[in-house]
Coordinates of C-alpha atoms in Angstrom, one line a residue:
Chain A
G1 CA 109.5 -89.0 -6.9
A2 CA 110.2 -86.9 -3.9
G3 CA 113.3 -85.2 -5.1
V4 CA 114.3 -82.6 -7.8
S5 CA 114.2 -84.3 -11.2
Q6 CA 116.2 -83.2 -14.2
S7 CA 116.0 -84.4 -17.8
P8 CA 117.7 -85.5 -19.8
S9 CA 120.5 -86.9 -17.7
N10 CA 122.9 -86.6 -20.5
K11 CA 122.8 -84.6 -23.8
V12 CA 125.2 -84.6 -26.6
T13 CA 124.7 -82.2 -29.4
E14 CA 126.5 -80.4 -32.2
K15 CA 127.9 -77.0 -32.0
G16 CA 125.3 -74.4 -33.2
K17 CA 122.3 -76.4 -32.2
D18 CA 119.7 -75.3 -29.6
V19 CA 119.1 -77.3 -26.4
E20 CA 116.5 -77.4 -23.7
L21 CA 117.1 -78.7 -20.3
R22 CA 114.2 -79.5 -17.9
C23 CA 113.9 -79.3 -14.1
D24 CA 111.0 -80.6 -12.1
P25 CA 111.4 -79.2 -8.5
I26 CA 110.0 -80.7 -5.4
S27 CA 106.3 -80.1 -5.2
G28 CA 105.5 -76.9 -3.2
H29 CA 109.0 -75.4 -3.5
T30 CA 108.5 -71.9 -4.7
A31 CA 112.2 -71.0 -5.2
L32 CA 114.2 -72.6 -8.0
Y33 CA 117.8 -72.1 -9.1
W34 CA 119.9 -73.1 -12.0
Y35 CA 123.7 -73.6 -11.7
R36 CA 126.4 -74.6 -14.1
Q37 CA 129.4 -76.8 -13.1
R38 CA 132.3 -77.0 -15.5
L39 CA 134.6 -79.9 -15.3
G40 CA 136.7 -79.9 -12.1
Q41 CA 135.1 -76.6 -10.9
G42 CA 132.6 -75.4 -8.4
L43 CA 129.0 -74.4 -9.2
E44 CA 128.3 -71.1 -10.9
F45 CA 124.9 -69.4 -10.3
L46 CA 122.9 -68.8 -13.4
I47 CA 119.3 -67.7 -12.5
Y48 CA 116.9 -67.6 -9.6
F49 CA 113.1 -68.0 -9.8
Q50 CA 110.6 -67.0 -7.1
G51 CA 107.3 -68.5 -8.3
N52 CA 107.2 -67.8 -12.0
S53 CA 109.3 -64.6 -12.0
A54 CA 113.0 -64.3 -12.1
P55 CA 114.2 -61.5 -9.9
D56 CA 117.9 -62.5 -10.4
K57 CA 119.2 -63.4 -13.8
S58 CA 122.7 -62.0 -13.2
G59 CA 124.5 -65.3 -13.7
L60 CA 123.3 -66.0 -17.3
P61 CA 126.6 -65.8 -19.3
S62 CA 125.2 -64.4 -22.5
D63 CA 121.9 -63.7 -24.4
R64 CA 122.1 -67.2 -25.8
F65 CA 120.9 -68.4 -22.4
S66 CA 117.4 -68.1 -21.2
A67 CA 115.1 -69.8 -18.8
E68 CA 111.4 -69.8 -17.9
R69 CA 109.2 -71.3 -15.3
T70 CA 105.5 -72.1 -15.5
G71 CA 102.9 -73.0 -13.0
E72 CA 105.3 -72.4 -10.2
S73 CA 106.7 -75.8 -11.1
V74 CA 108.6 -76.9 -14.1
S75 CA 111.5 -74.8 -15.4
T76 CA 113.4 -75.1 -18.7
L77 CA 116.8 -73.7 -19.4
T78 CA 117.4 -73.0 -23.1
I79 CA 120.8 -72.5 -24.7
Q80 CA 120.7 -71.3 -28.3
R81 CA 123.5 -71.7 -30.9
T82 CA 125.5 -73.9 -28.5
Q83 CA 129.3 -73.4 -28.2
Q84 CA 131.9 -75.8 -27.0
E85 CA 132.4 -73.7 -23.9
D86 CA 128.8 -74.5 -22.9
S87 CA 129.8 -78.1 -22.2
A88 CA 129.2 -78.6 -18.4
V89 CA 126.8 -80.2 -15.9
Y90 CA 123.7 -78.0 -15.4
L91 CA 122.2 -78.4 -12.0
C92 CA 118.8 -77.3 -10.8
A93 CA 117.9 -76.8 -7.1
S94 CA 114.6 -75.9 -5.3
R95 CA 113.9 -74.5 -1.9
F96 CA 110.8 -74.3 0.3
G97 CA 110.2 -71.5 2.8
P98 CA 112.5 -68.6 3.8
S99 CA 116.0 -68.0 2.4
N100 CA 117.8 -69.7 5.3
Q101 CA 116.4 -73.1 4.2
P102 CA 118.7 -75.3 2.2
Q103 CA 118.5 -75.9 -1.5
H104 CA 117.7 -79.4 -2.7
F105 CA 119.6 -80.4 -5.9
G106 CA 118.8 -82.6 -8.8
D107 CA 121.3 -84.9 -10.4
G108 CA 122.0 -82.5 -13.2
T109 CA 122.2 -82.7 -16.9
R110 CA 125.6 -83.4 -18.5
L111 CA 125.7 -81.4 -21.7
S112 CA 128.5 -82.1 -24.2
I113 CA 128.9 -80.0 -27.3
L114 CA 130.8 -81.6 -30.1
Chain B
A6 CA 129.8 -59.4 -4.5
Q7 CA 130.5 -62.6 -2.6
T8 CA 133.5 -64.8 -3.0
V9 CA 134.3 -68.2 -1.5
T10 CA 137.8 -69.7 -1.3
Q11 CA 138.8 -73.3 -0.6
S12 CA 142.6 -73.5 -0.6
Q13 CA 142.9 -77.3 -0.3
P14 CA 142.2 -78.9 -3.7
E15 CA 142.7 -82.4 -2.2
M16 CA 142.9 -84.0 1.2
S17 CA 143.4 -87.5 2.5
V18 CA 142.5 -89.0 5.8
Q19 CA 142.6 -92.5 7.4
E20 CA 139.4 -94.2 8.3
A21 CA 138.3 -93.3 11.8
E22 CA 140.5 -90.2 11.9
T23 CA 139.5 -86.6 12.0
V24 CA 140.0 -84.1 9.1
T25 CA 139.3 -80.4 8.8
L26 CA 138.5 -78.7 5.5
S27 CA 139.2 -75.0 5.2
C28 CA 136.9 -72.3 3.7
T29 CA 137.1 -68.5 3.7
Y30 CA 134.6 -66.1 2.3
D31 CA 134.0 -62.5 1.6
T32 CA 130.7 -60.8 1.5
S33 CA 129.2 -57.3 2.0
E34 CA 125.9 -58.7 3.2
N35 CA 124.9 -58.4 6.8
N36 CA 122.5 -61.3 6.6
Y37 CA 123.9 -64.4 5.0
Y38 CA 124.2 -68.2 5.4
L39 CA 127.0 -70.6 5.0
F40 CA 126.7 -74.2 3.8
W41 CA 128.9 -77.3 3.2
Y42 CA 127.7 -79.6 0.4
K43 CA 129.1 -83.0 -0.5
Q44 CA 129.2 -84.3 -4.1
P45 CA 130.0 -88.0 -4.5
P46 CA 130.7 -89.4 -7.9
S47 CA 127.0 -89.8 -8.5
R48 CA 127.0 -86.0 -9.0
Q49 CA 124.2 -85.2 -6.6
M50 CA 124.8 -82.3 -4.3
I51 CA 124.0 -83.3 -0.7
L52 CA 123.7 -80.8 2.2
V53 CA 126.2 -81.6 5.0
I54 CA 125.7 -78.7 7.4
R55 CA 124.6 -75.1 7.4
Q56 CA 125.3 -72.1 9.6
E57 CA 123.4 -68.8 9.9
A58 CA 125.8 -65.9 10.2
Y59 CA 123.9 -64.2 13.0
K60 CA 124.3 -67.3 15.2
Q61 CA 127.5 -67.4 17.3
Q62 CA 127.2 -71.1 18.2
N63 CA 128.9 -73.5 15.8
A64 CA 126.6 -75.9 14.0
T65 CA 127.0 -79.6 14.5
E66 CA 125.4 -82.5 12.7
N67 CA 126.5 -85.9 14.0
R68 CA 130.1 -86.4 13.0
F69 CA 130.2 -83.1 11.2
S70 CA 130.8 -79.7 12.8
V71 CA 132.0 -76.3 11.8
N72 CA 134.3 -73.7 13.2
F73 CA 132.7 -70.4 12.2
Q74 CA 134.9 -67.4 12.8
K75 CA 132.8 -64.5 11.7
A76 CA 135.4 -61.7 12.1
A77 CA 138.0 -63.8 10.2
K78 CA 135.3 -64.8 7.6
S79 CA 136.3 -68.4 8.1
F80 CA 134.0 -71.5 8.0
S81 CA 135.9 -74.7 8.3
L82 CA 134.3 -78.2 8.3
K83 CA 135.5 -80.9 10.7
I84 CA 134.7 -84.5 10.0
S85 CA 135.2 -86.9 13.0
D86 CA 135.5 -90.6 12.8
S87 CA 135.9 -90.5 9.0
Q88 CA 134.2 -93.2 7.1
L89 CA 134.8 -94.6 3.6
G90 CA 131.5 -93.2 2.5
D91 CA 132.7 -89.7 3.3
T92 CA 134.9 -89.9 0.2
A93 CA 133.6 -87.1 -2.1
M94 CA 134.1 -83.5 -3.3
Y95 CA 133.2 -81.0 -0.6
F96 CA 132.0 -77.5 -1.5
C97 CA 131.7 -74.6 0.8
A98 CA 129.0 -72.1 -0.2
C99 CA 127.7 -68.7 0.9
G100 CA 124.1 -67.5 0.3
D101 CA 122.7 -64.0 0.7
G102 CA 119.8 -63.4 3.0
A103 CA 117.4 -62.2 0.3
T104 CA 117.5 -64.8 -2.5
N105 CA 119.9 -67.3 -1.0
K106 CA 121.6 -67.8 -4.4
L107 CA 124.7 -69.7 -3.5
I108 CA 128.3 -68.8 -4.4
F109 CA 130.5 -71.8 -4.3
G110 CA 134.2 -72.4 -3.7
T111 CA 136.1 -74.6 -6.1
G112 CA 135.9 -77.7 -3.8
T113 CA 138.1 -80.0 -1.8
L114 CA 138.4 -83.6 -2.9
L115 CA 138.5 -85.8 0.2
A116 CA 139.7 -89.3 0.0
V117 CA 139.2 -91.6 3.1
Q118 CA 141.7 -94.3 3.1
P119 CA 141.0 -97.7 4.6

């Protein structure tokens, strides 16, 4: 498809389990972002990739959160030892060109921690 | 650090009428960008309009226009001839010129009434 693709669409897991969320950006988009959206709130920035490197990880809430990107394409966001407060929608966005260009968002992964 | 404030949690407008959504922001950056995104129940974030801070002219996009007051750090969105399909959550966001990571407001839920 032509848009940003995220999988899974929904994920339910038990507290303490690890989860991996996947993002396939638009082909050719070098910049990639992860955001978290808690229920009824705005989006919180988590991490920014330029190519395969992450020059800004300032939004990751704890060391249980990590992300990687390979081949200047797919990115995975990993949450270890999940907690109930991790329940949220995790959105990925990608951007082509200079920083004034808009970000294109995926539909997100809704993560529910039981 | 950047902050974005949307002081209207909910708004309602009659179909074909005009509505204005408010947004104020604070940033120490000299080079930044401002965006309005729309999020319908489908969860996807859709770009409505964007404004580059160094441009004095207000951005317009069909029925959508902004009133950008740089000195007051205000960036309101005007929707003319409101349509039922405009019903959604609207988020104001500010991006820095280097990475364009976005800082979002808490959103305004707009309901267009028939």
